[in-house]
GROMACS .gro file of C-alpha atoms in nm:
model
  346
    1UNK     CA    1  -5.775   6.934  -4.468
    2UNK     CA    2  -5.901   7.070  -4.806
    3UNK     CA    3  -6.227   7.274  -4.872
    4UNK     CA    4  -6.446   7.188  -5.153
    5UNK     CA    5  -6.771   7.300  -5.329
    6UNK     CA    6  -6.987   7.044  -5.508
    7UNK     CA    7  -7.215   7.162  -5.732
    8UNK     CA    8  -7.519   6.891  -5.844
    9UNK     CA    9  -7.667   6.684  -5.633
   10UNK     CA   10  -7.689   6.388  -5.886
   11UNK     CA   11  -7.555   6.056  -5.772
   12UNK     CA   12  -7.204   6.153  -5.897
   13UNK     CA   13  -7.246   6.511  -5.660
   14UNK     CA   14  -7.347   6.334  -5.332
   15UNK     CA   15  -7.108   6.038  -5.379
   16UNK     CA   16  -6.831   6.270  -5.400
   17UNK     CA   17  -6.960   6.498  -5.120
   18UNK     CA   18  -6.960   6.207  -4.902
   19UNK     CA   19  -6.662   6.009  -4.903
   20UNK     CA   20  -6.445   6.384  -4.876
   21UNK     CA   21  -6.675   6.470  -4.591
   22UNK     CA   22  -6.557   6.110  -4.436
   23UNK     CA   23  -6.259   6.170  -4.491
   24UNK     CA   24  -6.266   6.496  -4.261
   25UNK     CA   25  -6.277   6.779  -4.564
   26UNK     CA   26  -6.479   7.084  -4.526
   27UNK     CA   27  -6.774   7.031  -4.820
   28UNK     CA   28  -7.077   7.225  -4.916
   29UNK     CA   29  -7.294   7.081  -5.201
   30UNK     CA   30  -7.511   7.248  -5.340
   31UNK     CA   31  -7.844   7.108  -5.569
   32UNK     CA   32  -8.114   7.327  -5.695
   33UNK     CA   33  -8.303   6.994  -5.753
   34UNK     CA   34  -8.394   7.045  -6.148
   35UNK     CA   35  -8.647   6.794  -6.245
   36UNK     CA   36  -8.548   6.517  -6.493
   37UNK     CA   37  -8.232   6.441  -6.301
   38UNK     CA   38  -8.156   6.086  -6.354
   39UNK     CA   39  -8.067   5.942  -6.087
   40UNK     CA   40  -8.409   5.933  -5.891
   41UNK     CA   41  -8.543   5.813  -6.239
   42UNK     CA   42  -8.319   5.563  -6.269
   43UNK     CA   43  -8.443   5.158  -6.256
   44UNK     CA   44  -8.065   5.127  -6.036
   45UNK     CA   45  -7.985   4.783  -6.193
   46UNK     CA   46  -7.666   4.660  -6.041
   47UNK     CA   47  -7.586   4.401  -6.312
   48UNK     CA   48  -7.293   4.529  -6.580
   49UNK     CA   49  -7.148   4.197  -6.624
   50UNK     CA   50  -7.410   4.099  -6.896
   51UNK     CA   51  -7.321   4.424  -7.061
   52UNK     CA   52  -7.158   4.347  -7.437
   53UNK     CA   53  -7.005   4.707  -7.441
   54UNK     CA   54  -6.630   4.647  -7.546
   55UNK     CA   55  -6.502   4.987  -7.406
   56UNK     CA   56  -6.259   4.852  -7.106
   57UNK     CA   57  -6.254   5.172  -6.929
   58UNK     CA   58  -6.594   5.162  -6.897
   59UNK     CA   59  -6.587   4.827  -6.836
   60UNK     CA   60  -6.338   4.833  -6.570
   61UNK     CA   61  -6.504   5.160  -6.402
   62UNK     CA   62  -6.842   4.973  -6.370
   63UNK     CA   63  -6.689   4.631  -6.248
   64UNK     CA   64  -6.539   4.815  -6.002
   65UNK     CA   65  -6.844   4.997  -5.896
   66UNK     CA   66  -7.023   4.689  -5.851
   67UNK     CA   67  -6.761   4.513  -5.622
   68UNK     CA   68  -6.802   4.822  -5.404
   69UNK     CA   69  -7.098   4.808  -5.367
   70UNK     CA   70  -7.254   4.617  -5.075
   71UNK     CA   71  -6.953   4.695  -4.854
   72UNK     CA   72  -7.047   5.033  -4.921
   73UNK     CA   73  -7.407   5.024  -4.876
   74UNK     CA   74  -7.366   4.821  -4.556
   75UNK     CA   75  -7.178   5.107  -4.420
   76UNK     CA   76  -7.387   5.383  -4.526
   77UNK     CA   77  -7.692   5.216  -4.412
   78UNK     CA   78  -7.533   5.141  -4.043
   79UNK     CA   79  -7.408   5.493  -4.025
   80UNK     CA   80  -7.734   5.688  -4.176
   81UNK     CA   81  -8.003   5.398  -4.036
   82UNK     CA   82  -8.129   5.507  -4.396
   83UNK     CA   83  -8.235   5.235  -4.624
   84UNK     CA   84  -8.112   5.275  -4.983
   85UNK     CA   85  -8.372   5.032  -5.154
   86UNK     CA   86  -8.014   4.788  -5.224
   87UNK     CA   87  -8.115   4.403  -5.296
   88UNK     CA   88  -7.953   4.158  -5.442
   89UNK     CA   89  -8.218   3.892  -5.592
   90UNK     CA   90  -7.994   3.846  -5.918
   91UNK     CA   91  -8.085   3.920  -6.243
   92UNK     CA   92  -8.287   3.730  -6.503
   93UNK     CA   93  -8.111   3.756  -6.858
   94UNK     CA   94  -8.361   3.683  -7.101
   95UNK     CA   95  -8.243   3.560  -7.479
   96UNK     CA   96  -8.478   3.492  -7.821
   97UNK     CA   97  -8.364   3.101  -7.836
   98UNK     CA   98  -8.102   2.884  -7.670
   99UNK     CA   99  -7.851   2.929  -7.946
  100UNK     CA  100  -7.857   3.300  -7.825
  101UNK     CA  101  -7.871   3.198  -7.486
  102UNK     CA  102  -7.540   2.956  -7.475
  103UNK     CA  103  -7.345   3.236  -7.640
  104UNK     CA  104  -7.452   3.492  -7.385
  105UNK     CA  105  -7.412   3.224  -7.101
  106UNK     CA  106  -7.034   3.183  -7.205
  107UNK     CA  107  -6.939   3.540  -7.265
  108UNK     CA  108  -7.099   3.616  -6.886
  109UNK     CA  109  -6.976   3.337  -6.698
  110UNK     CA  110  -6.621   3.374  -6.846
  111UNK     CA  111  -6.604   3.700  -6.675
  112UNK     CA  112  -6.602   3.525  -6.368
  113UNK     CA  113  -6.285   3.476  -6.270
  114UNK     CA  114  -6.233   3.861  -6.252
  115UNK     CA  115  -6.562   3.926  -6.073
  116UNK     CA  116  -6.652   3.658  -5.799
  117UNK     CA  117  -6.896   3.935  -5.672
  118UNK     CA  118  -7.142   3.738  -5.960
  119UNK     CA  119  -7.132   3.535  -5.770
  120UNK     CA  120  -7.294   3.189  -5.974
  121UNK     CA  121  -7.420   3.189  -6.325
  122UNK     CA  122  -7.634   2.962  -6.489
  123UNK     CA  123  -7.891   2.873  -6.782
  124UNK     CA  124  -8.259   2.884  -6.717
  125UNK     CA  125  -8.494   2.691  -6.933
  126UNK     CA  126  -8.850   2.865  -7.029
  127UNK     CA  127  -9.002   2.656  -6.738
  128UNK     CA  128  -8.734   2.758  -6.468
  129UNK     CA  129  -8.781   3.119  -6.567
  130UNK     CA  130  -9.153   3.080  -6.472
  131UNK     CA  131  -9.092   2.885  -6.170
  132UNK     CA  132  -8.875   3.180  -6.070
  133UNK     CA  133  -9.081   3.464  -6.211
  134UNK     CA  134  -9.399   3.347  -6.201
  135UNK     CA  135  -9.607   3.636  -6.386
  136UNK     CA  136  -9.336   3.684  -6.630
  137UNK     CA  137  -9.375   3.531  -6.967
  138UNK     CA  138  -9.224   3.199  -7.069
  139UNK     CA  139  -9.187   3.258  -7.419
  140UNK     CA  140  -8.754   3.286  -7.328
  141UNK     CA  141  -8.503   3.111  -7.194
  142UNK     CA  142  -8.244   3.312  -7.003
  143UNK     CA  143  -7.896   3.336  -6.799
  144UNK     CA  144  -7.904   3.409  -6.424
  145UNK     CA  145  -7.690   3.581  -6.262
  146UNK     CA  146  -7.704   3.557  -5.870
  147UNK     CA  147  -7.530   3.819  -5.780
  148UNK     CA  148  -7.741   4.112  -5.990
  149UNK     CA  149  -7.928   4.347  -5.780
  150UNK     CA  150  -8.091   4.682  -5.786
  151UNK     CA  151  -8.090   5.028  -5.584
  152UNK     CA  152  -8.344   5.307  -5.529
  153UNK     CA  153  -8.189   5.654  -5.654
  154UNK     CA  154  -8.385   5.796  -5.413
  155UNK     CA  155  -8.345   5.627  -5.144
  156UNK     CA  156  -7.965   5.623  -5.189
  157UNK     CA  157  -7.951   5.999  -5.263
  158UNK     CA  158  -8.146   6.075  -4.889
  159UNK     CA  159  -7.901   5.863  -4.774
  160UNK     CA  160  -7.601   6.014  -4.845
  161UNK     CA  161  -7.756   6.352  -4.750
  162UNK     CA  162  -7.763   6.236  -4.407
  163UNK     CA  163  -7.445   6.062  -4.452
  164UNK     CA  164  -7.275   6.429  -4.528
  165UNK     CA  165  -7.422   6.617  -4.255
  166UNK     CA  166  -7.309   6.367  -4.025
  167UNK     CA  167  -6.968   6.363  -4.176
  168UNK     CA  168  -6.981   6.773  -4.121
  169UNK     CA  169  -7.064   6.898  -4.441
  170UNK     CA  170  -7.377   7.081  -4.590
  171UNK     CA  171  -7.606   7.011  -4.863
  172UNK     CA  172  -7.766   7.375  -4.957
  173UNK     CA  173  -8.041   7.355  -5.178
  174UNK     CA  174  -7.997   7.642  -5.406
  175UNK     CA  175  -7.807   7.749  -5.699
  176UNK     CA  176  -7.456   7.890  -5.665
  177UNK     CA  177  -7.208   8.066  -5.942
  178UNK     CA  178  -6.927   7.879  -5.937
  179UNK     CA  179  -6.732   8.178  -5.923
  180UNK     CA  180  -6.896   8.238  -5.605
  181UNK     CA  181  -6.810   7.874  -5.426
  182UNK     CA  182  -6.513   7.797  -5.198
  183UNK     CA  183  -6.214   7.622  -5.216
  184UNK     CA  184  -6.186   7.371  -5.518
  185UNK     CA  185  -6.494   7.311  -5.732
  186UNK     CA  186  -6.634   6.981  -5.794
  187UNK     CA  187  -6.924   7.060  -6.068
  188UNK     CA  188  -7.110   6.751  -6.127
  189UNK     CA  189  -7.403   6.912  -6.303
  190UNK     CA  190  -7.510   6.602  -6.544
  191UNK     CA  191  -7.710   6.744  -6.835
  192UNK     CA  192  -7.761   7.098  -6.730
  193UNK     CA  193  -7.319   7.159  -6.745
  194UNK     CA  194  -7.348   7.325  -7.048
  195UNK     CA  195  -7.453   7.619  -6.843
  196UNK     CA  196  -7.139   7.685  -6.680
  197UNK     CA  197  -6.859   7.460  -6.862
  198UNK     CA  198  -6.829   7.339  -7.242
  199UNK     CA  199  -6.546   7.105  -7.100
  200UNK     CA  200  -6.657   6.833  -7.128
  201UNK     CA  201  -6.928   6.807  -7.456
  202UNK     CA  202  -7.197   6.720  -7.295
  203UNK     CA  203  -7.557   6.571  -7.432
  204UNK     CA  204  -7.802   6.422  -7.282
  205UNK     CA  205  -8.104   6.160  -7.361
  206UNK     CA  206  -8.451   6.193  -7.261
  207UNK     CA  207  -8.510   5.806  -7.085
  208UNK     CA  208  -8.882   5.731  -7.008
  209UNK     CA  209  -8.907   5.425  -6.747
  210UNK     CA  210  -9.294   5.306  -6.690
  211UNK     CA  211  -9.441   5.195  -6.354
  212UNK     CA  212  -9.693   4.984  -6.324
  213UNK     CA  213  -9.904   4.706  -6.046
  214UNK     CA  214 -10.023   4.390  -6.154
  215UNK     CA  215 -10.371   4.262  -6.057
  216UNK     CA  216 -10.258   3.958  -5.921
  217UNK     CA  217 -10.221   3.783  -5.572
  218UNK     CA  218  -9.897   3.904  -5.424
  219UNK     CA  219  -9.586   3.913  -5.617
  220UNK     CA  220  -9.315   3.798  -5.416
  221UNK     CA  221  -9.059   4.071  -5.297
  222UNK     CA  222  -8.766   3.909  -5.339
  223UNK     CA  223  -8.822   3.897  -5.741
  224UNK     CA  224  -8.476   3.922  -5.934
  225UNK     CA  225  -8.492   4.226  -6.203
  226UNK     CA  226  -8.531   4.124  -6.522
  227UNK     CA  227  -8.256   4.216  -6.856
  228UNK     CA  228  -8.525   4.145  -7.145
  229UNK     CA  229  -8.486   4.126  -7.465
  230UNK     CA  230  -8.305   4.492  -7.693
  231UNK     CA  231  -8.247   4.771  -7.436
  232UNK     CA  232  -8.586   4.650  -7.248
  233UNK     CA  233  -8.560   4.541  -6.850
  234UNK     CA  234  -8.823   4.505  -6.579
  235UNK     CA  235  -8.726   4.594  -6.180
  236UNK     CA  236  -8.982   4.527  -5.925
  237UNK     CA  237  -9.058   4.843  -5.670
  238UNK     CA  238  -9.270   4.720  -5.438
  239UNK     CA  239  -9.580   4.457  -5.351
  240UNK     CA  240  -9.711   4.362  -5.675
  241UNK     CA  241  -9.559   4.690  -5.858
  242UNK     CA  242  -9.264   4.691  -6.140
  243UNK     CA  243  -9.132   4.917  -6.323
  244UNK     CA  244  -9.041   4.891  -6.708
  245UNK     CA  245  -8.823   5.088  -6.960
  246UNK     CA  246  -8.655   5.258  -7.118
  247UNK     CA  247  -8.711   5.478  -7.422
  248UNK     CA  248  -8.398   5.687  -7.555
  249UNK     CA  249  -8.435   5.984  -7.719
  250UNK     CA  250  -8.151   6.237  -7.813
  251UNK     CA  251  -8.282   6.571  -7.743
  252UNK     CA  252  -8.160   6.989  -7.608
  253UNK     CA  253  -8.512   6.957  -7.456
  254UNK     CA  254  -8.532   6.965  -7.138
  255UNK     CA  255  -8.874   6.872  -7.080
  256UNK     CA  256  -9.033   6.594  -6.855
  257UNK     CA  257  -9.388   6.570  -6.986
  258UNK     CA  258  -9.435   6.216  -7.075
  259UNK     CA  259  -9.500   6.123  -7.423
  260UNK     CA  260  -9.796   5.955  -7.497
  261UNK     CA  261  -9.665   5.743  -7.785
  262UNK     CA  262  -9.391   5.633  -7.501
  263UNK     CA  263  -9.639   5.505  -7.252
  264UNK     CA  264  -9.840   5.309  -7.531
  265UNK     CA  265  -9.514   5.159  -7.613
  266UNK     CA  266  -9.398   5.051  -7.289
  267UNK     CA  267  -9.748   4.968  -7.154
  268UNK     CA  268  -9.731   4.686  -7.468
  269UNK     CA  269  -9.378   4.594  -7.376
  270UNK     CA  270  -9.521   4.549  -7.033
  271UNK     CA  271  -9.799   4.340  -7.182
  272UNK     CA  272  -9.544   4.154  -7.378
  273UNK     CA  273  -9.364   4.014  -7.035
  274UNK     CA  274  -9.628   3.969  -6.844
  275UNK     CA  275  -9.910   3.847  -7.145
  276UNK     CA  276 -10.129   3.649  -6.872
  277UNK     CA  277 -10.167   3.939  -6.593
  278UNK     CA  278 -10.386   4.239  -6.590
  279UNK     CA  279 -10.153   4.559  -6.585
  280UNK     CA  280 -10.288   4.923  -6.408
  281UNK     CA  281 -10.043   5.188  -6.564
  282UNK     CA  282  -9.933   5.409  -6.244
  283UNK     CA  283  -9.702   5.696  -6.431
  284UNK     CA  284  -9.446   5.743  -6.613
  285UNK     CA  285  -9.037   5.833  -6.440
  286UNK     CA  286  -8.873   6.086  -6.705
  287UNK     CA  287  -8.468   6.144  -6.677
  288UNK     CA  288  -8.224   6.305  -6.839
  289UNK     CA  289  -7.900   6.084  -6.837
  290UNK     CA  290  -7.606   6.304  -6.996
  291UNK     CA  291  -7.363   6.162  -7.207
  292UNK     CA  292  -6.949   6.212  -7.275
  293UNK     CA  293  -6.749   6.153  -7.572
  294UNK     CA  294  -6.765   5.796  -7.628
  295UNK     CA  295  -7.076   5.735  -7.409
  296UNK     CA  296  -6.727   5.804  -7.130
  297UNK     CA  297  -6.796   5.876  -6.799
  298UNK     CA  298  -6.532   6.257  -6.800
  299UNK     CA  299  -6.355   6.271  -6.447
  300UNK     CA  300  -6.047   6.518  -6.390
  301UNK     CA  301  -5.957   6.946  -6.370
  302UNK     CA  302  -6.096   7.119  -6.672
  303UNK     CA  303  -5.926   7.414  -6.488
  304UNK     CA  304  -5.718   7.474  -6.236
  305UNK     CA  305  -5.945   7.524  -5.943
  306UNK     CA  306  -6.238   7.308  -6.115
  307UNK     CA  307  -6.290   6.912  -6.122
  308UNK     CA  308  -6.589   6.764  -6.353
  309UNK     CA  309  -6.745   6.455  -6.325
  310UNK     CA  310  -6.977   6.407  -6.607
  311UNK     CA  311  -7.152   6.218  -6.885
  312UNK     CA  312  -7.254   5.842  -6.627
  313UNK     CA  313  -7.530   5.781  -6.819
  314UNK     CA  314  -7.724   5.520  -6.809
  315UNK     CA  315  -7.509   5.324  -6.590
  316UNK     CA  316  -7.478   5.664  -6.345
  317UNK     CA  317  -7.589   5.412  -6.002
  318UNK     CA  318  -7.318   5.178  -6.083
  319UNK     CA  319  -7.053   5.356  -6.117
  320UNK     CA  320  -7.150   5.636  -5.855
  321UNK     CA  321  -7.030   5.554  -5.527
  322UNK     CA  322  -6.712   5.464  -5.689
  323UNK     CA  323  -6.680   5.756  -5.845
  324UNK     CA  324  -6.753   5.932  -5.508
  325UNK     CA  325  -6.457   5.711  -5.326
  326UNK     CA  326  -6.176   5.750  -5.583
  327UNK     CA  327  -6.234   6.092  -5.633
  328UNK     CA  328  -6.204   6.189  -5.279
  329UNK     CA  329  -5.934   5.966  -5.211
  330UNK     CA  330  -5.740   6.145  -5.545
  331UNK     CA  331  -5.817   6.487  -5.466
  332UNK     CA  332  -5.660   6.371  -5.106
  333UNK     CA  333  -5.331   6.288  -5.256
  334UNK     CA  334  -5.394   5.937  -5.191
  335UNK     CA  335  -5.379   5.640  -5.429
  336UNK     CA  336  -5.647   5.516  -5.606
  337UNK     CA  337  -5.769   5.190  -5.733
  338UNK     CA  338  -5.925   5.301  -6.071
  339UNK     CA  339  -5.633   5.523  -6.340
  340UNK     CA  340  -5.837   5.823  -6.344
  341UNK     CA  341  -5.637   5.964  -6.628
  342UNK     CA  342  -5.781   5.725  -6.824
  343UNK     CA  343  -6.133   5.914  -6.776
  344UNK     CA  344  -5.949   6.255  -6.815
  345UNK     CA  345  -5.959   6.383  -7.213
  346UNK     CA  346  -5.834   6.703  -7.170
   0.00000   0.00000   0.00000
């Protein structure tokens, strides 16, 4: 067996981490647990099926990730007795009129036949969205996809800590040199790579996600998450409490003070979808999701002794734990289901 050093504990880190620690590797990761990382910001929609991105690497990487993805929870949960926060209550696609909506309805559903995980898809009329959402607004009809779901970052990051350690590795927080780690390095540093690596580029967005409770009777639990209208989506967090987003904003900040002109905007977008229910503004989640050429996740050797995985985005919980298995099971000498020189530039 191989020894590796992971540097970032992001979800692209800790996947990793974990599935070479499974498969018997000697791993240390280390995280010095900056704040803005984005994947404990992240909403975690589980949904890319709706997506109208035309990239097919990226569409094949997240369609994969999704498949994954309740086989793999259900064995990271048995084996940590860690909940990761993973439902799936399906997602409610909402569209400005139903000439809009039967176009989106057939590009979905005719992806299909290469993703049964969607499990069914169907039109919703404004009256059916209500009946299932009751405190969201009616003013849209909308696609549903059953098989949508969401995942706490969190959660699913304490997880696979465990996961590691009882796998044999170690998760160190602290910073390391790379120069300094062991074995082959694995530097999955997200927006702060720069510091170490200029392969990949690397830039990142500041992504502002709003939480909020309604003052209502209870909400029901088992809500679906909402795809709104634009780059807008709702994902509920707890009893009565949702969460709303996201701004995008290029910046080389790296800053997490909320804006103010962000939380006015997203506490009226909130007001917008949910226009009959008092709102109480909790705070506001800041991340930093880091981007790759072509908005391209980056996996493969930049060097000889060091492998970066960079640039997820804001689709970093998707494609994570896929990430983390076809990595290990590459830099194992095994085959893999995903052409990772397809995510390989240099």
């Amino acid at each position: 067996m191989s020894t590796f050093t992971v540097i970032g504990g992001g979800i692209a880190g800790a996947s990793i981490a974990y599935h070479l620690a499974k498969k018997g590797h000697a791993v240390t990761i280390y995280d010095r647990t900056d704040s803005g990382q984005a994947t404990t910001a992240s909403a975690g929609i589980i949904c890319p099926w709706v997506s109208q991105r035309r990239n097919k690497k990226w569409y094949k990487l997240v369609q994969e990730g999704a498949k994954y993805y309740p086989r793999f929870i259900k064995e990271l949960e048995a084996t940590t007795e860690h909940s990761t926060g993973f439902q799936q209550n399906g997602a409610i696609c909402l569209f400005k009129d139903e000439r809009v909506q039967q176009l989106a309805y057939e590009r979905i559903s005719s992806k299909q036949e290469g993703s049964p995980e969607m499990r069914a898809v169907y039109k919703l009329t404004k009256e059916e969205v209500k009946q299932m959402h009751p405190h969201l607004t009616d003013a849209y009809p909308a696609v549903f996809v059953e098989g949508g779901g969401q995942i706490n970052g969190k959660q699913l990051l304490a997880a696979f800590k465990e996961g590691i350690k009882q796998h044999g590795g170690n998760w160190i927080q602290q910073h390391i040199e790379p120069s300094k780690a062991e074995g082959t390095v694995i530097y999955t540093a997200g927006a702060w790579s720069g510091e170490f690596t200029s392969k990949p580029e690397v830039h990142h967005q500041r992504a502002e996600l709003l939480h909020f409770q309604l003052q209502e009777e209870k909400v029901n639990t088992s809500t679906p998450v909402v795809m709104g209208l634009g780059p807008m989506y709702i994902v509920p967090t707890g009893e009565n409490q949702f969460a709303i987003g996201t701004t995008h904003e290029d910046t080389k900040e790296f800053s997490i003070t909320p804006s103010e002109e962000n939380l006015q905007y997203l506490h009226g977008e909130a007001e917008r979808y949910f226009p009959q229910t008092e709102l109480n503004a909790q705070h506001i989640a800041v991340g930093l999701r880091p981007f790759t050429r072509d908005s391209l996740p980056f996996i493969g050797y930049v060097e000889e002794n060091t492998f970066v995985v960079n640039g997820l985005g804001s689709t970093g919980l998707t494609a994570g734990p896929v990430i983390g298995r076809e990595v290990a099971d590459y830099l194992s000498g095994e085959e893999t289901v995903l052409e990772l020189s397809d995510y390989a530039y240099f």
